[in-house]
Tab-separated table of C-alpha atoms in Angstrom:
chain	number	residue	atom	x	y	z
A	934	MET	CA	-74.070	-56.451	100.946
A	935	ASP	CA	-75.596	-59.741	102.051
A	936	CYS	CA	-79.076	-61.131	101.321
A	937	ALA	CA	-80.561	-59.961	104.645
A	938	THR	CA	-79.324	-56.416	104.081
A	939	PHE	CA	-80.630	-56.582	100.544
A	940	SER	CA	-84.114	-57.581	101.786
A	941	SER	CA	-84.041	-54.758	104.302
A	942	TRP	CA	-83.054	-52.315	101.573
A	943	LEU	CA	-85.775	-53.629	99.298
A	944	GLU	CA	-88.453	-53.109	101.914
A	945	ASN	CA	-87.264	-49.645	102.845
A	946	ARG	CA	-85.669	-48.361	99.705
A	947	ASP	CA	-87.475	-45.014	99.941
A	948	THR	CA	-85.379	-44.184	102.966
A	949	TYR	CA	-82.015	-45.127	101.504
A	950	ASP	CA	-79.806	-42.959	99.353
A	951	LEU	CA	-78.645	-43.793	95.849
A	952	SER	CA	-75.273	-45.203	96.907
A	953	GLU	CA	-77.101	-47.908	98.855
A	954	ALA	CA	-79.201	-48.633	95.784
A	955	ASP	CA	-76.028	-49.118	93.754
A	956	ARG	CA	-74.716	-51.606	96.319
A	957	ALA	CA	-78.043	-53.446	96.299
A	958	MET	CA	-78.071	-53.690	92.525
A	959	LYS	CA	-74.547	-55.044	92.494
A	960	HIS	CA	-75.616	-57.712	94.995
A	961	ALA	CA	-78.706	-58.571	92.930
A	962	VAL	CA	-76.533	-59.139	89.876
A	963	GLN	CA	-74.510	-61.694	91.810
A	964	CYS	CA	-77.391	-63.282	93.771
A	965	ALA	CA	-80.137	-65.015	91.790
A	966	LYS	CA	-82.531	-65.235	94.747
A	967	CYS	CA	-82.273	-61.561	95.519
A	968	LYS	CA	-82.532	-60.655	91.839
A	969	ASP	CA	-85.721	-62.711	91.650
A	970	LEU	CA	-87.036	-60.998	94.776
A	971	LEU	CA	-86.251	-57.601	93.284
A	972	GLN	CA	-88.120	-58.452	90.076
A	973	LYS	CA	-91.140	-59.688	91.998
A	974	ASP	CA	-91.198	-56.584	94.156
A	975	GLU	CA	-91.029	-54.419	91.073
A	976	GLU	CA	-93.875	-56.390	89.535
A	977	LEU	CA	-95.878	-55.926	92.712
A	978	ASP	CA	-95.069	-52.235	92.637
A	979	ARG	CA	-96.345	-51.915	89.088
A	980	PHE	CA	-99.468	-53.796	90.067
A	981	VAL	CA	-100.073	-51.435	92.962
A	982	ALA	CA	-99.515	-48.411	90.736
A	983	LYS	CA	-102.039	-49.860	88.298
A	984	MET	CA	-104.595	-50.206	91.053
A	985	PHE	CA	-104.091	-46.549	91.901
A	986	GLN	CA	-104.953	-45.461	88.374
A	987	TYR	CA	-107.781	-42.982	87.981
A	988	GLU	CA	-111.293	-44.306	88.039
A	989	MET	CA	-113.910	-42.514	86.007
A	990	MET	CA	-115.959	-40.032	87.935
A	991	ASP	CA	-119.694	-39.985	87.328
A	992	LYS	CA	-120.219	-37.020	84.995
A	993	ARG	CA	-123.341	-36.104	86.927
A	994	MET	CA	-120.995	-34.957	89.681
A	995	TYR	CA	-120.433	-31.701	87.810
A	996	GLY	CA	-124.145	-30.983	87.975
A	997	LYS	CA	-124.336	-32.002	91.630
A	998	ILE	CA	-121.481	-29.713	92.508
A	999	ASP	CA	-123.028	-26.903	90.485
A	1000	ARG	CA	-126.201	-27.257	92.498
A	1001	SER	CA	-124.247	-27.464	95.765
A	1002	LEU	CA	-122.491	-24.229	94.934
A	1003	GLY	CA	-125.798	-22.590	94.088
A	1004	GLU	CA	-127.344	-23.755	97.354
A	1005	SER	CA	-124.237	-22.719	99.217
A	1006	GLY	CA	-124.501	-19.243	97.698
A	1007	ARG	CA	-128.181	-19.031	98.578
A	1008	LYS	CA	-127.531	-20.336	102.095
A	1009	ARG	CA	-124.773	-17.818	102.467
A	1010	GLY	CA	-127.154	-15.167	101.192
A	1011	ILE	CA	-129.865	-16.253	103.607
A	1012	LYS	CA	-127.365	-16.605	106.402
A	1013	GLY	CA	-125.909	-13.226	105.536
A	1014	GLY	CA	-129.384	-11.696	105.415
A	1015	LEU	CA	-130.340	-13.294	108.710
A	1016	ALA	CA	-127.093	-12.212	110.299
A	1017	ALA	CA	-127.609	-8.676	109.029
A	1018	ALA	CA	-131.202	-8.657	110.297
A	1019	VAL	CA	-130.170	-10.009	113.692
A	1020	ALA	CA	-127.369	-7.471	113.873
A	1021	MET	CA	-129.780	-4.693	112.937
A	1022	VAL	CA	-132.272	-5.767	115.601
A	1023	ALA	CA	-129.471	-5.965	118.152
A	1024	VAL	CA	-128.248	-2.496	117.241
A	1025	VAL	CA	-131.762	-1.078	117.498
A	1026	ALA	CA	-132.318	-2.886	120.809
A	1027	LEU	CA	-129.038	-1.550	122.144
A	1028	PHE	CA	-129.890	1.900	120.897
A	1029	PHE	CA	-133.166	1.863	122.791
A	1030	ALA	CA	-131.613	0.221	125.818
A	1031	PHE	CA	-128.914	2.799	126.215
A	1032	THR	CA	-130.583	5.846	124.805
A	1033	PRO	CA	-133.092	7.472	127.130
A	1034	SER	CA	-136.441	7.681	125.462
A	1035	PRO	CA	-137.252	11.337	124.781
A	1036	GLY	CA	-139.277	13.030	127.429
A	1037	SER	CA	-139.720	9.939	129.424
A	1038	PHE	CA	-139.272	9.863	133.154
A	1039	SER	CA	-139.850	6.510	134.730
A	1040	SER	CA	-141.398	7.888	137.889
A	1041	MET	CA	-142.110	10.934	139.959
A	1042	ASP	CA	-138.932	10.264	141.928
A	1043	GLU	CA	-136.798	10.391	138.817
A	1044	PHE	CA	-138.590	13.467	137.607
A	1045	GLY	CA	-137.978	15.088	140.997
A	1046	ARG	CA	-134.280	14.242	140.991
A	1047	TYR	CA	-133.744	15.803	137.582
A	1048	ILE	CA	-135.742	18.923	138.438
A	1049	VAL	CA	-133.944	19.535	141.729
A	1050	GLN	CA	-130.580	18.944	140.054
A	1051	GLU	CA	-131.401	21.496	137.391
A	1052	HIS	CA	-132.533	23.942	140.072
A	1053	GLN	CA	-129.332	23.450	142.014
A	1054	ASN	CA	-127.225	23.952	138.909
A	1055	HIS	CA	-129.005	26.932	137.433
A	1056	GLY	CA	-131.501	28.232	140.011
A	1057	ARG	CA	-129.876	31.601	140.572
A	1058	ILE	CA	-130.050	34.962	138.929
A	1059	THR	CA	-127.744	34.895	135.941
A	1060	PRO	CA	-127.812	36.416	132.470
A	1061	LEU	CA	-129.183	33.085	131.280
A	1062	PHE	CA	-132.583	34.175	132.423
A	1063	GLU	CA	-134.500	36.425	130.170
A	1064	LYS	CA	-136.545	39.175	131.719
A	1065	ILE	CA	-140.223	38.372	131.507
A	1066	ASP	CA	-143.082	40.822	131.588
A	1067	ASN	CA	-145.806	38.529	130.453
A	1068	VAL	CA	-145.335	34.907	131.425
A	1069	GLU	CA	-148.124	33.636	129.204
A	1070	GLY	CA	-146.777	35.369	126.139
A	1071	TRP	CA	-143.223	34.352	126.861
A	1072	GLY	CA	-144.286	30.759	127.294
A	1073	ARG	CA	-146.167	30.761	124.037
A	1074	ASP	CA	-143.219	32.337	122.213
A	1075	ASN	CA	-140.503	30.183	123.717
A	1076	LEU	CA	-142.011	26.898	124.780
A	1077	HIS	CA	-144.620	27.024	122.037
A	1078	LYS	CA	-147.153	26.000	124.635
A	1079	SER	CA	-149.780	27.923	126.347
A	1080	PHE	CA	-149.646	27.917	130.137
A	1081	LYS	CA	-150.810	30.183	132.902
A	1082	VAL	CA	-149.230	30.788	136.260
A	1083	ASN	CA	-151.984	32.467	138.172
A	1084	THR	CA	-151.385	31.145	141.613
A	1085	LEU	CA	-148.381	29.414	143.106
A	1086	PRO	CA	-148.366	27.294	146.263
A	1087	ALA	CA	-145.617	29.417	147.786
A	1088	GLY	CA	-146.293	32.873	149.167
A	1089	ASN	CA	-145.392	36.155	147.592
A	1090	LEU	CA	-143.319	35.210	144.618
A	1091	LYS	CA	-142.126	37.697	142.037
A	1092	ILE	CA	-140.936	36.601	138.640
A	1093	VAL	CA	-137.257	37.277	137.908
A	1094	GLY	CA	-136.835	35.754	134.516
A	1095	GLY	CA	-137.115	32.668	132.401
A	1096	ARG	CA	-135.178	30.366	130.150
A	1097	ILE	CA	-135.823	27.278	128.167
A	1098	CYS	CA	-133.893	24.224	129.279
A	1099	THR	CA	-133.773	20.624	128.232
A	1100	ILE	CA	-133.956	17.851	130.798
A	1101	LYS	CA	-133.869	14.278	129.516
A	1102	ASP	CA	-134.710	15.586	126.070
A	1103	CYS	CA	-137.817	17.354	127.322
A	1104	GLU	CA	-138.142	21.047	126.812
A	1105	PHE	CA	-138.962	22.842	130.036
A	1106	ALA	CA	-139.674	26.442	130.776
A	1107	HIS	CA	-137.541	27.309	133.764
A	1108	LEU	CA	-138.994	30.332	135.494
A	1109	LEU	CA	-137.127	31.971	138.326
A	1110	TYR	CA	-139.028	33.557	141.186
A	1111	GLN	CA	-137.850	35.525	144.137
A	1112	ASP	CA	-139.307	36.031	147.589
A	1113	GLY	CA	-137.020	38.262	149.540
A	1114	LYS	CA	-133.680	36.544	149.481
A	1115	GLU	CA	-135.121	33.163	148.540
A	1116	ILE	CA	-134.971	32.027	144.925
A	1117	TYR	CA	-137.547	29.568	143.622
A	1118	SER	CA	-137.591	27.665	140.395
A	1119	LEU	CA	-140.769	26.818	138.556
A	1120	PHE	CA	-140.448	24.252	135.790
A	1121	VAL	CA	-143.220	23.891	133.252
A	1122	VAL	CA	-143.457	21.066	130.749
A	1123	SER	CA	-146.096	19.569	128.521
A	1124	GLU	CA	-147.946	16.695	130.159
A	1125	GLY	CA	-147.310	14.346	127.243
A	1126	GLU	CA	-143.547	14.590	127.585
A	1127	ILE	CA	-142.953	13.403	131.104
A	1128	GLY	CA	-143.906	9.765	130.622
A	1129	PHE	CA	-145.990	9.171	133.712
A	1130	ASN	CA	-149.446	10.226	134.786
A	1131	LEU	CA	-150.464	12.767	137.361
A	1132	GLU	CA	-153.890	13.170	138.808
A	1133	PRO	CA	-155.195	16.508	137.579
A	1134	GLY	CA	-155.600	19.078	140.310
A	1135	ARG	CA	-153.670	17.092	142.873
A	1136	MET	CA	-150.564	18.597	144.495
A	1137	TYR	CA	-147.656	16.204	144.861
A	1138	SER	CA	-144.958	17.147	147.378
A	1139	LEU	CA	-141.602	15.469	147.717
A	1140	THR	CA	-138.208	16.289	149.129
A	1141	VAL	CA	-135.128	15.625	147.076
A	1142	ALA	CA	-131.626	16.312	148.418
A	1143	GLY	CA	-133.045	18.659	151.021
A	1144	VAL	CA	-135.094	20.604	148.470
A	1145	GLU	CA	-138.852	20.555	148.760
A	1146	LEU	CA	-140.653	20.109	145.480
A	1147	HIS	CA	-144.291	20.555	144.614
A	1148	VAL	CA	-145.638	19.052	141.437
A	1149	TRP	CA	-149.070	19.412	139.898
A	1150	GLN	CA	-150.816	19.187	136.614
A	1151	LYS	CA	-153.137	21.715	135.129
A	1152	GLN	CA	-154.607	21.947	131.645
A	1153	LYS	CA	-152.219	19.462	130.050
A	1154	MET	CA	-149.175	21.123	131.534
A	1155	VAL	CA	-147.083	19.886	134.448
A	1156	TYR	CA	-145.634	22.335	136.965
A	1157	ALA	CA	-142.863	21.721	139.452
A	1158	LEU	CA	-141.940	24.335	142.015
A	1159	THR	CA	-138.964	24.168	144.346
A	1160	SER	CA	-139.114	25.726	147.775
B	461	MET	CA	-122.622	-7.375	94.352
B	462	VAL	CA	-124.582	-9.932	92.364
B	463	THR	CA	-122.319	-9.426	89.365
B	464	LEU	CA	-119.221	-9.880	91.488
B	465	ARG	CA	-120.479	-13.209	92.851
B	466	ARG	CA	-121.307	-14.432	89.337
B	467	VAL	CA	-117.827	-13.561	88.130
B	468	ASP	CA	-116.283	-15.269	91.140
B	469	LYS	CA	-118.263	-18.443	90.533
B	470	LYS	CA	-117.201	-18.520	86.914
B	471	ARG	CA	-113.574	-18.085	87.876
B	472	PHE	CA	-113.963	-20.631	90.656
B	473	LYS	CA	-115.249	-23.198	88.215
B	474	GLU	CA	-112.552	-22.438	85.683
B	475	LEU	CA	-109.863	-22.962	88.270
B	476	THR	CA	-111.223	-25.870	90.247
B	477	TYR	CA	-113.223	-28.057	87.888
B	478	PRO	CA	-110.158	-29.352	86.031
B	479	HIS	CA	-109.099	-30.928	89.343
B	480	LEU	CA	-112.376	-32.700	90.055
B	481	GLU	CA	-111.204	-36.052	88.686
B	482	PHE	CA	-108.116	-35.825	90.846
B	483	LEU	CA	-110.167	-34.936	93.922
B	484	TYR	CA	-112.615	-37.723	93.256
B	485	ASN	CA	-109.873	-40.304	92.954
B	486	VAL	CA	-108.126	-39.130	96.105
B	487	ALA	CA	-111.481	-39.234	97.870
B	488	LEU	CA	-112.072	-42.714	96.531
B	489	LYS	CA	-108.800	-43.920	97.987
B	490	TYR	CA	-109.524	-42.213	101.272
B	491	SER	CA	-113.101	-43.372	101.678
B	492	GLY	CA	-113.092	-46.688	99.840
B	493	ASN	CA	-116.400	-46.277	98.034
B	494	LYS	CA	-117.795	-44.004	95.355
B	495	TYR	CA	-120.704	-42.684	97.409
B	496	ASP	CA	-118.557	-41.408	100.254
B	497	ALA	CA	-116.035	-40.176	97.707
B	498	GLU	CA	-118.694	-38.114	95.946
B	499	ASP	CA	-119.864	-36.663	99.256
B	500	LEU	CA	-116.311	-35.811	100.163
B	501	VAL	CA	-115.723	-34.054	96.854
B	502	GLN	CA	-118.944	-32.083	97.179
B	503	GLU	CA	-118.084	-30.990	100.715
B	504	THR	CA	-114.631	-30.038	99.515
B	505	MET	CA	-115.985	-27.950	96.668
B	506	VAL	CA	-118.538	-26.151	98.841
B	507	THR	CA	-115.828	-25.314	101.373
B	508	ALA	CA	-113.469	-24.239	98.621
B	509	TYR	CA	-116.161	-22.002	97.150
B	510	SER	CA	-116.847	-20.333	100.458
B	511	LYS	CA	-113.121	-19.764	101.035
B	512	PHE	CA	-112.191	-18.995	97.470
B	513	GLN	CA	-110.807	-15.590	98.376
B	514	GLN	CA	-108.165	-17.380	100.479
B	515	LEU	CA	-106.586	-18.901	97.375
B	516	ARG	CA	-103.713	-16.532	96.686
B	517	ASP	CA	-101.961	-18.311	93.854
B	518	ASP	CA	-103.933	-19.975	91.069
B	519	LYS	CA	-101.060	-22.393	90.472
B	520	SER	CA	-101.505	-23.886	93.919
B	521	CYS	CA	-105.202	-24.530	93.375
B	522	ARG	CA	-104.783	-28.306	93.115
B	523	ALA	CA	-102.786	-28.536	96.334
B	524	TRP	CA	-105.229	-26.170	98.045
B	525	LEU	CA	-108.186	-28.333	97.063
B	526	PHE	CA	-106.333	-31.448	98.155
B	527	THR	CA	-105.699	-29.909	101.571
B	528	ILE	CA	-109.375	-29.041	101.983
B	529	LEU	CA	-110.424	-32.543	100.992
B	530	ARG	CA	-107.878	-34.098	103.321
B	531	ASN	CA	-109.050	-31.918	106.207
B	532	HIS	CA	-112.645	-32.921	105.570
B	533	PHE	CA	-111.656	-36.561	105.524
B	534	LEU	CA	-109.649	-36.267	108.728
B	535	LYS	CA	-112.443	-34.410	110.465
B	536	GLU	CA	-115.090	-36.934	109.539
B	537	ARG	CA	-113.026	-40.043	110.061
B	538	LYS	CA	-111.261	-38.997	113.218
B	539	GLN	CA	-112.509	-41.912	115.264
B	540	LEU	CA	-111.676	-44.488	112.632
B	541	LEU	CA	-108.141	-43.193	112.466
B	542	ARG	CA	-107.655	-43.935	116.127
B	543	ARG	CA	-108.047	-47.639	115.385
B	544	PRO	CA	-104.570	-49.179	115.553
B	545	TYR	CA	-103.137	-51.045	112.630
B	546	LEU	CA	-102.353	-54.589	113.641
B	547	ASP	CA	-99.352	-56.295	112.140
B	548	ASP	CA	-97.722	-59.624	112.787
B	549	GLY	CA	-94.273	-58.163	112.286
B	550	SER	CA	-93.437	-60.338	109.291
B	551	SER	CA	-92.172	-59.064	105.964
B	552	TYR	CA	-94.341	-58.878	102.867
B	553	LEU	CA	-91.402	-60.328	100.987
B	554	ASP	CA	-92.140	-63.608	102.753
B	555	TYR	CA	-95.303	-63.915	100.677
B	556	ILE	CA	-93.551	-63.621	97.355
B	557	ARG	CA	-90.206	-65.243	98.053
B	558	ASP	CA	-91.297	-68.722	97.002
B	559	GLU	CA	-93.655	-67.730	94.222
B	560	LYS	CA	-92.834	-68.333	90.594
B	561	SER	CA	-91.668	-65.128	88.998
B	562	SER	CA	-93.970	-64.275	86.163
B	563	GLY	CA	-97.550	-63.312	86.833
B	564	PHE	CA	-97.366	-64.216	90.502
B	565	VAL	CA	-99.364	-61.152	91.537
B	566	ASP	CA	-102.446	-62.319	89.696
B	567	ARG	CA	-102.189	-65.657	91.368
B	568	ILE	CA	-101.966	-64.460	94.935
B	569	VAL	CA	-103.921	-61.247	94.928
B	570	GLU	CA	-107.626	-61.851	94.924
B	571	LYS	CA	-109.647	-61.409	91.773
B	572	ASP	CA	-111.306	-58.186	92.835
B	573	ALA	CA	-108.087	-56.389	93.595
B	574	ASN	CA	-109.666	-52.962	93.799
B	575	LYS	CA	-111.968	-53.969	96.618
B	576	LYS	CA	-109.015	-55.448	98.417
B	577	LEU	CA	-107.022	-52.284	97.843
B	578	HIS	CA	-109.789	-50.237	99.466
B	579	ARG	CA	-110.037	-52.680	102.353
B	580	VAL	CA	-106.317	-52.489	102.970
B	581	LEU	CA	-106.179	-48.709	102.558
B	582	ALA	CA	-109.013	-48.353	105.046
B	583	LYS	CA	-106.789	-49.903	107.699
B	584	ILE	CA	-103.856	-47.651	106.980
B	585	SER	CA	-103.494	-44.361	108.773
B	586	GLU	CA	-103.955	-41.196	106.750
B	587	LYS	CA	-100.378	-40.157	107.428
B	588	PHE	CA	-99.204	-43.136	105.382
B	589	LYS	CA	-102.129	-43.225	103.010
B	590	SER	CA	-101.735	-39.669	101.687
B	591	PRO	CA	-98.108	-40.130	100.577
B	592	LEU	CA	-99.079	-43.444	98.987
B	593	ILE	CA	-101.903	-41.864	96.998
B	594	LEU	CA	-99.744	-38.998	95.776
B	595	TYR	CA	-96.881	-41.341	94.952
B	596	TYR	CA	-98.747	-44.062	93.102
B	597	MET	CA	-101.661	-42.161	91.678
B	598	GLU	CA	-100.015	-38.840	90.867
B	599	GLU	CA	-96.471	-40.182	90.448
B	600	MET	CA	-95.189	-37.315	92.536
B	601	THR	CA	-91.612	-37.021	93.673
B	602	TYR	CA	-90.708	-36.956	97.359
B	603	GLN	CA	-90.249	-33.211	97.112
B	604	GLU	CA	-93.663	-32.668	95.567
B	605	ILE	CA	-95.326	-34.834	98.184
B	606	ALA	CA	-93.531	-32.932	100.909
B	607	GLU	CA	-94.868	-29.655	99.511
B	608	TYR	CA	-98.395	-30.995	99.167
B	609	LEU	CA	-98.511	-32.353	102.687
B	610	ASP	CA	-96.362	-29.620	104.157
B	611	ILE	CA	-94.014	-32.046	105.881
B	612	PRO	CA	-90.225	-32.537	105.613
B	613	ILE	CA	-88.960	-34.656	102.744
B	614	GLY	CA	-87.355	-37.119	105.172
B	615	THR	CA	-90.750	-37.696	106.772
B	616	VAL	CA	-92.226	-38.329	103.355
B	617	MET	CA	-89.555	-40.941	102.630
B	618	SER	CA	-90.061	-42.827	105.874
B	619	ARG	CA	-93.860	-42.647	105.707
B	620	LEU	CA	-93.813	-43.817	102.135
B	621	ALA	CA	-91.565	-46.759	103.004
B	622	ARG	CA	-93.812	-47.820	105.871
B	623	GLY	CA	-96.953	-47.175	103.872
B	624	LYS	CA	-95.709	-49.345	101.034
B	625	ARG	CA	-94.891	-52.139	103.459
B	626	TYR	CA	-98.350	-52.045	105.022
B	627	LEU	CA	-100.032	-51.821	101.648
B	628	LYS	CA	-98.128	-54.610	99.935
B	629	LYS	CA	-98.441	-56.880	102.894
B	630	GLY	CA	-102.149	-56.175	103.165
B	631	LEU	CA	-102.615	-57.011	99.509
B	632	LEU	CA	-100.600	-60.197	99.705
B	633	GLN	CA	-102.100	-61.476	102.918
B	634	PRO	CA	-104.914	-63.904	102.349
B	635	SER	CA	-108.292	-62.657	103.486
B	636	SER	CA	-109.772	-64.047	106.708
B	637	ARG	CA	-111.994	-66.346	104.640
B	638	LYS	CA	-108.894	-68.020	103.214
B	639	ILE	CA	-107.253	-68.226	106.597
B	640	ASN	CA	-110.160	-70.343	107.759
B	641	LYS	CA	-109.530	-72.679	104.861
B	642	GLY	CA	-106.069	-73.447	106.078
B	643	LYS	CA	-103.611	-70.670	105.272
B	644	ILE	CA	-102.096	-69.575	108.514
B	645	VAL	CA	-101.233	-66.030	109.345
B	646	GLN	CA	-100.608	-65.489	113.001
B	647	MET	CA	-101.697	-62.077	114.109
B	648	MET	CA	-99.354	-61.186	116.879
B	649	GLY	CA	-101.390	-58.146	117.723
B	650	LEU	CA	-98.438	-55.845	117.532
B	651	VAL	CA	-99.430	-52.256	117.245
B	652	MET	CA	-97.287	-51.056	114.452
B	653	GLN	CA	-98.215	-47.456	114.283
B	654	LEU	CA	-100.455	-44.639	115.295
């Protein structure tokens, strides 16, 4: 090993293996300049190591960290609480957004669509319909509401039967009438359940999917008759 | 729930507080001043506390804390780290070759060596600085450093060699004030690393 190689080894000795170190040491023994350089580098190394020695940490740091951890815990608690509250509000909002509010129809049109659909699905004589002798009594017993069907806008209708059905979470009395071969459905529901207002005594007529529908309100009850 | 958190905090303190001096000193070498070092340690401890459940093995607590501290440092000093280290390409051995043997370090390194150490360390990239800290301060072996930094042992050896060169040269180089008084160090502007 020559002096240049020795210097290179000295500067990069971390990357060399032990055999190279042996060769370098042998050279240093024979070369006074390189031996001197090695001693100086080792002195410098010791000096550097000394500068890296631990410095005393301010003992108040323990207290500061204690407080930081406490605040962190509280912040996490607050954050957790806030997150839980926000999540709860979101869940409730989603619940109300996607769950139809009970008994609430947004408009007469929507009400009409649901009524006609129910008529088309079930408006025929089936065992579902209970035979009714006294509509008023049946209504009181089954719908728990008092309603009277004295006159109907359509002609000579005879009651066939009745059932209780639920449309958009509203309980309706579904009464089936017959006029000759024609079957009519009369739906009766409490005024407070439908979600929109009707002018008392006024007859509303609309046609939904080819079915004519008459709607009116009388004594806090809403009536809808298909024809 | 409250009881569980209290127990966790107690255990957290038992495990981590013995390493606070170590963390502080690493932070000091990273940041160069005690105020930033204290901030760094506090941030490290808060992060460690919030992620305490991620510590699987109590024996690796020191290395785990070191990693958190290092990540904090890297995150906060990202822009500084992009600054290239300038080197004139000369060897640090040139500064000591002609000096008299005994006590030469005291003669050529400035009186306030610690300040100079921090100044020099501030210019050295973290990838060289971390091995240097673990080597000189913790007297770790190459293997231990490799495990701490999660890099191959060969990388540790080369980074340590380069880090030592930068560090020693930085310490031996006269400060700019002295250069103005006549000592000449030509900065060639060579980008040595990064």
